[in-house]
Short mmCIF file of C-alpha atoms in Angstrom, two decimals:
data_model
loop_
_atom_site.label_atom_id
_atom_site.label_comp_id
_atom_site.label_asym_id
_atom_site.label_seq_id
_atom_site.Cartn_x
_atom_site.Cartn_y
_atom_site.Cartn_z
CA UNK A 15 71.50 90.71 97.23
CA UNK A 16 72.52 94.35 96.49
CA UNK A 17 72.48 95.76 93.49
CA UNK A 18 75.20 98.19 92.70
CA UNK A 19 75.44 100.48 89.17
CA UNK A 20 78.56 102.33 88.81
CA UNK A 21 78.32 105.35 86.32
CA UNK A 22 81.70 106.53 84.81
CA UNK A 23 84.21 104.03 83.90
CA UNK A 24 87.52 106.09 84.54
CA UNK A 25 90.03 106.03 87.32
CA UNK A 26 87.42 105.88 90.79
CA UNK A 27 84.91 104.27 88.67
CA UNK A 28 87.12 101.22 87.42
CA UNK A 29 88.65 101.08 91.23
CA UNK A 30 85.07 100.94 92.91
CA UNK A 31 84.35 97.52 90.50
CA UNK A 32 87.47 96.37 91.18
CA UNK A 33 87.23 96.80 95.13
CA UNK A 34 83.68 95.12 95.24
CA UNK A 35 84.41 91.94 93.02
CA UNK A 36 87.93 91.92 95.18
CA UNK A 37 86.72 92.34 98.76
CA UNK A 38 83.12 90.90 97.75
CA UNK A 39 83.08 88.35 101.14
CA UNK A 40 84.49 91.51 102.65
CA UNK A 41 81.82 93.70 101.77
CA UNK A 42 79.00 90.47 102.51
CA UNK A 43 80.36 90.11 106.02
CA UNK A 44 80.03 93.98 106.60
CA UNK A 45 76.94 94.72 105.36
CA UNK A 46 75.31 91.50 106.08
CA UNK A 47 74.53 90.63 102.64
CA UNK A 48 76.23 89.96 99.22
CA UNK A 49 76.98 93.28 97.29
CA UNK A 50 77.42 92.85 93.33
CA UNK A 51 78.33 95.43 90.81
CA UNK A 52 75.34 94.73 88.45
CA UNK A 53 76.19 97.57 85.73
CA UNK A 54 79.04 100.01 84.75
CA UNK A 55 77.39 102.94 82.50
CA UNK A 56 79.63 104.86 79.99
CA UNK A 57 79.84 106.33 76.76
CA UNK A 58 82.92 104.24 75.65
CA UNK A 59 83.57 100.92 74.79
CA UNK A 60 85.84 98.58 76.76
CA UNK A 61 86.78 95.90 74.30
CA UNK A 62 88.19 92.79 76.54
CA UNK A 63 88.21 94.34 79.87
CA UNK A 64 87.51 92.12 82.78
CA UNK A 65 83.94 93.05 83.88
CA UNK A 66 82.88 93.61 80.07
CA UNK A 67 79.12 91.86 80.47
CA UNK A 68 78.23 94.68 82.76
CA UNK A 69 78.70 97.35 80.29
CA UNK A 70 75.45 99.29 79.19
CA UNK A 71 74.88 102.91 77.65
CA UNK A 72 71.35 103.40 78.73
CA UNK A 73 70.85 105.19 82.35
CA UNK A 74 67.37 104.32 81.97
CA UNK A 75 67.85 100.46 82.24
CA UNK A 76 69.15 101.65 85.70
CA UNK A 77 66.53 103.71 87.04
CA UNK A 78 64.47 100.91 86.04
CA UNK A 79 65.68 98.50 87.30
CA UNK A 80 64.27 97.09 90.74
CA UNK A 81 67.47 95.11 91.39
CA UNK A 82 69.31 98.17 91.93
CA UNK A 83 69.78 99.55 95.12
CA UNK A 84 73.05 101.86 94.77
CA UNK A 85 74.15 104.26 92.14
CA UNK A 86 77.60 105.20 92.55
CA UNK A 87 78.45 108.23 90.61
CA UNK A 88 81.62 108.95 89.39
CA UNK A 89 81.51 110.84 86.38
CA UNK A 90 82.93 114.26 87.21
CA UNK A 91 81.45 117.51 86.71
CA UNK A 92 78.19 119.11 87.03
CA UNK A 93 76.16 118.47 84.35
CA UNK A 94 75.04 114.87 82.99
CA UNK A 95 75.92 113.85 86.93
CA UNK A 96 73.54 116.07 88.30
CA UNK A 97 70.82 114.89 86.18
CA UNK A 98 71.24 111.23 86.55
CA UNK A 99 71.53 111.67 90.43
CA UNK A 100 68.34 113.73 90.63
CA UNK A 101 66.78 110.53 88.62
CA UNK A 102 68.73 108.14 90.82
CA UNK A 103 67.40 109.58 94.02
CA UNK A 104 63.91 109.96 92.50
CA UNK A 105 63.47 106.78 91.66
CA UNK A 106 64.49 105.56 95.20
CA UNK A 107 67.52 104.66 94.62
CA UNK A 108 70.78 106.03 97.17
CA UNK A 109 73.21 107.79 95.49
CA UNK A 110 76.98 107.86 96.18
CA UNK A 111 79.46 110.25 94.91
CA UNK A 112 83.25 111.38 94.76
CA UNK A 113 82.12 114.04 93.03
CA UNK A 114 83.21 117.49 94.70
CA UNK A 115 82.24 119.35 91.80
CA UNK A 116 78.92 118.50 92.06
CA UNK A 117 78.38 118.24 95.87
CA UNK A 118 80.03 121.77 96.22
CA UNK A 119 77.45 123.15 93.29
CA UNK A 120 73.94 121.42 94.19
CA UNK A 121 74.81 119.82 97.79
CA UNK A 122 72.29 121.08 99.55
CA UNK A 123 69.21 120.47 96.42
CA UNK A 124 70.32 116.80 96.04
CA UNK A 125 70.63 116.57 99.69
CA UNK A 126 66.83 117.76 100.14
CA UNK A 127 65.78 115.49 97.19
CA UNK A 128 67.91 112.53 99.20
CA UNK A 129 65.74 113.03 102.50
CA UNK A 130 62.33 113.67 100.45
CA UNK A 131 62.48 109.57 98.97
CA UNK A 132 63.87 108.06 102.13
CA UNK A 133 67.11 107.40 100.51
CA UNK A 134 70.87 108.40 101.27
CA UNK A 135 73.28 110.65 99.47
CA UNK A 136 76.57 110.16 100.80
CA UNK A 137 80.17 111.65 99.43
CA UNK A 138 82.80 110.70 101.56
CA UNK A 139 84.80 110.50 98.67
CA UNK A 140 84.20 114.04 97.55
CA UNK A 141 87.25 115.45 99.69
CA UNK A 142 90.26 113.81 100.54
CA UNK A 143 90.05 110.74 98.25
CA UNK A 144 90.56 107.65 101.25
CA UNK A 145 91.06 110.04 104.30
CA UNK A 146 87.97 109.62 106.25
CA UNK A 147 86.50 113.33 106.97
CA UNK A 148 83.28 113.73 105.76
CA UNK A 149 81.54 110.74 108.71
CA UNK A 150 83.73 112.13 111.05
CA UNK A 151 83.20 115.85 110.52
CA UNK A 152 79.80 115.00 110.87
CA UNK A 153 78.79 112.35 112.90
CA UNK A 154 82.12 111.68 115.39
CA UNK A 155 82.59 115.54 116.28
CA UNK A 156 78.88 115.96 116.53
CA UNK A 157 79.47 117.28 120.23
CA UNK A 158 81.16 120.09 118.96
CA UNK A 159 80.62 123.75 117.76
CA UNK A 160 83.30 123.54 114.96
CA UNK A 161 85.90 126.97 114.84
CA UNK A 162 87.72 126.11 112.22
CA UNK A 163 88.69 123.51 109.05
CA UNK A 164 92.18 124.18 107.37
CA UNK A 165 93.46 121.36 104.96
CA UNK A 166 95.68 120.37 102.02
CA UNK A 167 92.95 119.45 99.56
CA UNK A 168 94.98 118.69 96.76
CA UNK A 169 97.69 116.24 96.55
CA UNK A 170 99.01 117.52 92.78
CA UNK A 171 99.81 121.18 94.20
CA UNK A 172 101.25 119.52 97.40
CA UNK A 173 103.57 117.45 95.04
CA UNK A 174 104.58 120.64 93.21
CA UNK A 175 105.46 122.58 96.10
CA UNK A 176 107.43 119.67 97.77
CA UNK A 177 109.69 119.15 94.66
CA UNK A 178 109.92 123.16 94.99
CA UNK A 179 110.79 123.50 98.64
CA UNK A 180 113.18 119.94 99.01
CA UNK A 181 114.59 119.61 95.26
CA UNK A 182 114.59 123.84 94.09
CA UNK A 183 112.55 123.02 91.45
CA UNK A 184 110.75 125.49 89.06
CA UNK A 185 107.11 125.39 89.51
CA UNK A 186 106.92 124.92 86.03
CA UNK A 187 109.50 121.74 86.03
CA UNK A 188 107.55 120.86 89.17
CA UNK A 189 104.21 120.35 87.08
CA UNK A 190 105.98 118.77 84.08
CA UNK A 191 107.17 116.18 86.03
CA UNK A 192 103.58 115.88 87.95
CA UNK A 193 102.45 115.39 84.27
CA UNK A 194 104.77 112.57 83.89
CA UNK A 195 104.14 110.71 87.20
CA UNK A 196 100.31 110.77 86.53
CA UNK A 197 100.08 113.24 89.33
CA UNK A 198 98.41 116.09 86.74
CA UNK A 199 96.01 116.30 83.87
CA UNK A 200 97.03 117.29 80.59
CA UNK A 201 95.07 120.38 81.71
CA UNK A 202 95.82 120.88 85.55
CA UNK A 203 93.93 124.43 85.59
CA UNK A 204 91.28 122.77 88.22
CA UNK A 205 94.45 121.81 90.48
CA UNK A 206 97.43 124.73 90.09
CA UNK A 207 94.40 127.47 89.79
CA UNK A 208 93.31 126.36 93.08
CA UNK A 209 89.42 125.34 91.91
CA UNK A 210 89.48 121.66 93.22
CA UNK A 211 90.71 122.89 96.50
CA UNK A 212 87.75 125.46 96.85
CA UNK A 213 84.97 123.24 95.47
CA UNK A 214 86.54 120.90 98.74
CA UNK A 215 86.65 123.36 101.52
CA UNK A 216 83.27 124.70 100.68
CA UNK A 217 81.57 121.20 100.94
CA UNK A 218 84.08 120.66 104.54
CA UNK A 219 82.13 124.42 105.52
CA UNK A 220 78.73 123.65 104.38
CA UNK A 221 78.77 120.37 106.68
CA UNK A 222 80.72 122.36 109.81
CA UNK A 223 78.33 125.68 109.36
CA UNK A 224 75.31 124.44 108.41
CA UNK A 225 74.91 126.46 105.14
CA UNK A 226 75.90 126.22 101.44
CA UNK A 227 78.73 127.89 100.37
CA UNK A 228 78.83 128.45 96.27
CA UNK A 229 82.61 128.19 95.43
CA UNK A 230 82.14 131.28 92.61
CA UNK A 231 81.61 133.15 95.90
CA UNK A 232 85.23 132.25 97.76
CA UNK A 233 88.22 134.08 96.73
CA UNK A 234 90.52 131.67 95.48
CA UNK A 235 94.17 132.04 94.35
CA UNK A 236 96.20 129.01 92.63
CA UNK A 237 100.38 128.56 92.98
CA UNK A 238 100.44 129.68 89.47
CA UNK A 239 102.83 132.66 90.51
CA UNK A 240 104.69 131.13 93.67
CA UNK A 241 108.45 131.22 92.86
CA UNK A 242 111.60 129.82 93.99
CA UNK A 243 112.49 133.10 95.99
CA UNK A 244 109.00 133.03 97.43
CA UNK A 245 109.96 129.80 98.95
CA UNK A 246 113.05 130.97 100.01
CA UNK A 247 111.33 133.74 101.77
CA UNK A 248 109.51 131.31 103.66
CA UNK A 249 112.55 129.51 104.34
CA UNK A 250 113.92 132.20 105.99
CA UNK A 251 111.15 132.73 108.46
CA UNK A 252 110.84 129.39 109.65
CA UNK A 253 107.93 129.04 107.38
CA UNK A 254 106.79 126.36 104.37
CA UNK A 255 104.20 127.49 101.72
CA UNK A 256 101.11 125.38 100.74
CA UNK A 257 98.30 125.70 99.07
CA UNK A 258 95.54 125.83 101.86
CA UNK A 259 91.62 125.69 102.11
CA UNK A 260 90.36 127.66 105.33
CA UNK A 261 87.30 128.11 106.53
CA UNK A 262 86.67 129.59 110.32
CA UNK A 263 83.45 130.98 111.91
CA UNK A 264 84.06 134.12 113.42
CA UNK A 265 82.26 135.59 116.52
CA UNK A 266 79.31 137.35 114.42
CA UNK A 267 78.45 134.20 112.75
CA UNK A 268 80.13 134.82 109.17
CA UNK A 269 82.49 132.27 107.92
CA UNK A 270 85.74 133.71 106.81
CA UNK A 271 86.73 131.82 103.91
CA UNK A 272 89.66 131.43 101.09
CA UNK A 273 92.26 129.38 99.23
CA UNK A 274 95.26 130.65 99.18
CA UNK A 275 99.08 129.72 99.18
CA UNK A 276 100.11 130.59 102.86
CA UNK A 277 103.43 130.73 104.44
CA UNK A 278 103.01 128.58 107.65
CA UNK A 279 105.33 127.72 110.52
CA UNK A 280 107.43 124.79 110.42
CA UNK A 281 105.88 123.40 113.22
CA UNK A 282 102.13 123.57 111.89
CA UNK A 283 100.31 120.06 111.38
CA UNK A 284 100.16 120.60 107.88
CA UNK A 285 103.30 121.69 107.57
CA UNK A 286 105.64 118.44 107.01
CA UNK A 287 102.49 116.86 104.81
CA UNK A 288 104.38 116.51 101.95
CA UNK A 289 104.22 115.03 97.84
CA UNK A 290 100.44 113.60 97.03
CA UNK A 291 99.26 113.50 100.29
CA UNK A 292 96.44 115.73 101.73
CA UNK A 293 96.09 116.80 105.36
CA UNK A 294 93.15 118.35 107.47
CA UNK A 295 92.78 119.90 110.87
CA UNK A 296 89.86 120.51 112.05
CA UNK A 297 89.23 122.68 115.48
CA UNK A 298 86.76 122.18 117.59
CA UNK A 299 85.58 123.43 121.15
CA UNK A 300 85.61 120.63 122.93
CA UNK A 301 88.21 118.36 120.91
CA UNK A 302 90.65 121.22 120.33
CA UNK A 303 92.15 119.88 116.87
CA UNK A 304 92.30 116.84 114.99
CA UNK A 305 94.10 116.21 111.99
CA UNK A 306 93.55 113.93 109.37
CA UNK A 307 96.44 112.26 107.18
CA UNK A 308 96.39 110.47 104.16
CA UNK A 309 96.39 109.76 100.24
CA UNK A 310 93.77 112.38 99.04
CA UNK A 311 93.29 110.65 95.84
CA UNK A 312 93.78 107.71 93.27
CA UNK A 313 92.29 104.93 92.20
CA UNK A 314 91.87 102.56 95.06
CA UNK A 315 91.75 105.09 97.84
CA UNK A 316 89.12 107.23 96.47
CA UNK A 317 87.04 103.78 95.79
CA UNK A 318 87.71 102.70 99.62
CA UNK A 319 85.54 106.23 100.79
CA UNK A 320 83.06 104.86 98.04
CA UNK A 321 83.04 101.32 99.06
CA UNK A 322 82.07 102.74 103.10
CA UNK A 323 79.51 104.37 101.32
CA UNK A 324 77.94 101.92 100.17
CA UNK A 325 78.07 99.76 102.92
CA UNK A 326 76.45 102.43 104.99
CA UNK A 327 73.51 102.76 102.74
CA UNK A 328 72.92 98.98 103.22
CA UNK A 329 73.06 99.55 107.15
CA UNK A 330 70.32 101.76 107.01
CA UNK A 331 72.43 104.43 109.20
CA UNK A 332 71.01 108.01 109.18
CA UNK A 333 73.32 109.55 107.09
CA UNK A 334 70.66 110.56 104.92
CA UNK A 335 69.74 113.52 107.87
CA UNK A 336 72.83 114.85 106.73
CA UNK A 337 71.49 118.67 105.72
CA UNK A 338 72.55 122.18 105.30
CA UNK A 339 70.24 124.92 104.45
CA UNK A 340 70.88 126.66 100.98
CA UNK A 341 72.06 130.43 101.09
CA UNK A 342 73.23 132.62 98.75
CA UNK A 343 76.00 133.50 101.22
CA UNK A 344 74.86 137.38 100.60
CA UNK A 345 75.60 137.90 104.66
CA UNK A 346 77.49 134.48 105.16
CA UNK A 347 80.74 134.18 103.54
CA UNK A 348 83.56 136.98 104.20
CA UNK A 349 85.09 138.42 101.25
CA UNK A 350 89.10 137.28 100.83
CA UNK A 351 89.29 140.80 99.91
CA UNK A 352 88.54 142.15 103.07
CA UNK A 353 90.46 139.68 105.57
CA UNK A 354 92.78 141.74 107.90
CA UNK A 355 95.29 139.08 107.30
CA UNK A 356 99.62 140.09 106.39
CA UNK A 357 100.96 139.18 103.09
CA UNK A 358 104.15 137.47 102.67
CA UNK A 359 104.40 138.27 98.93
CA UNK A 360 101.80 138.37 96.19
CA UNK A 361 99.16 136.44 97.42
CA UNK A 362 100.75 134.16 100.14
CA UNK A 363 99.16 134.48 103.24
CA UNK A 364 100.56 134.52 106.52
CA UNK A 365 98.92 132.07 108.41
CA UNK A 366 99.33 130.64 112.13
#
């Protein structure tokens, strides 16, 4: 038997029980053994829920714990997650996150730390929720010297500007309703600011490049200030606007790198990717480009990129060689400031 700990009880963290007491002769027949979720760890109380004799408030009772195999981690931020995973991975245990936050901010350390005790870190559910990028980025494009990742990182500014570009909303109606639907946080600076989006495309660069990129060092500009004429503009070249995470290694071996609203043609593969969906297309030189479709977030397709996880670490695969070196991106990472690239309006790029 494997024993699982999930830490963080919210959205991902409630799906990932759910999906492994759901698909348990799933997840047996898969990994070749049964999988149980042996302890959810959070702060709160969960009077009456389902899975209620699993709760505990004591990460040490984890770590020691020889039952427990797996530590899924999906508590958010970078703080009291980046201390239990360094524990976690420590103590010999394989850690697996949907935490971009984190990944984005200490990848490369808690990747080091992973290889160091024999164990896996894995985060295919750090960027784009169930769309499968991370494995593939990584292990299926292997063969090729990657050019170039641009993507639609974040389905609650996609939703935004599709109820802007098809219904003429406001962009401040636009997020209200968001609100509503569950699409946005009471406090959806991370999303409209653009931050989410970065922390993504720098952990999508780190794995194509081969180095760390810090998100305080990309430029990054939200949809804060895109307006109805802006989109009409765009409109009238034959052109949509969303919010876009690119990252492209140019000939002298910098990475040019920004998020940005950009004004793309109508005919673009991210183009017609539309309400909470994400897209990515990634170019390489022998595959030309791929794109990847799908639901970049929620409950149970975050927890299916989690649940792969997890069955990977029981297969042993070498996922744990995943590794980029750390840099302080001092000769790496191209300022936004200093792309020759045209300007619609503002700060919405023209991009082909």
């Amino acid at each position: 038997m494997v024993g699982v700990a999930v830490i963080g009880y919210g959205v991902v963290g409630s799906g990932v029980v759910e999906l492994l007491d759901k698909n348990s002769k799933l997840f047996e027949k898969k990994a070749g053994q049964t999988v149980e979720c042996k302890y959810i760890l959070d702060i709160r109380d969960f009077p009456g829920d389902k899975y209620e004799d699993k709760h505990i408030k004591d990460f040490n009772i984890i770590i020691n714990d020889p039952e427990i195999n797996i530590v899924v981690e999906t508590v958010g931020g970078a703080t009291f997650a980046y201390e239990y995973t360094k524990k976690a991975l420590r103590a010999g245990k394989h850690v697996v996150s949907s935490n971009k936050e984190l990944v984005a901010t200490y990848g490369s350390e808690l990747l080091a730390i992973a290889k160091e005790n024999n164990v896996c870190y894995l985060f295919e559910a750090s960027v784009g929720g169930g769309i499968p990028i991370i494995n593939p980025l990584y292990h299926c494009l292997a063969a090729n010297e990657i050019h170039k990742i641009v993507g639609i990182l974040n389905g609650t500014t996609n939703y935004i500007l599709t109820k802007m570009i098809r219904e003429g909303l406001s962009f401040e109606t636009a997020l209200k309703q968001a609100q509503q639907l569950g699409y946005a946080e009471a406090n959806p600076s991370a999303d409209i600011e653009g931050h989410d989006t970065c922390r993504k495309i720098c952990i999508l660069a780190a794995l194509a490049f081969g180095r760390h990129v810090y998100p305080q060092n990309v430029k990054t500009v939200g949809i804060t200030n895109v307006t109805l004429d802006d989109i009409a503009k765009a409109e009238s070249m034959g052109r949509v606007i969303k919010l876009l995470g690119s990252a492209e290694k140019k000939e002298d071996g910098t990475v040019e790198i920004f998020v940005a609203p950009c004004a793309i043609p109508k005919d673009h593969p991210l183009a017609n990717i539309e309400d909470v969906f994400n897209g990515i297309t990634v170019t390489g030189d022998a595959v030309g480009d791929c794109t990847f479709y799908g639901r970049g977030a929620g409950k149970f397709p975050t927890a299916s990129a989690v649940g792969a996880d997890i069955v990977d670490c029981i297969k042993g695969t070498e996922k744990s060689n995943i590794m980029w070196v750390d840099s302080d991106n001092a000769e790496f990472v191209r300022s936004f400031d200093k792309l020759e690239l045209e300007y619609l309006d503002k700060e919405i790029v023209l991009l082909d």
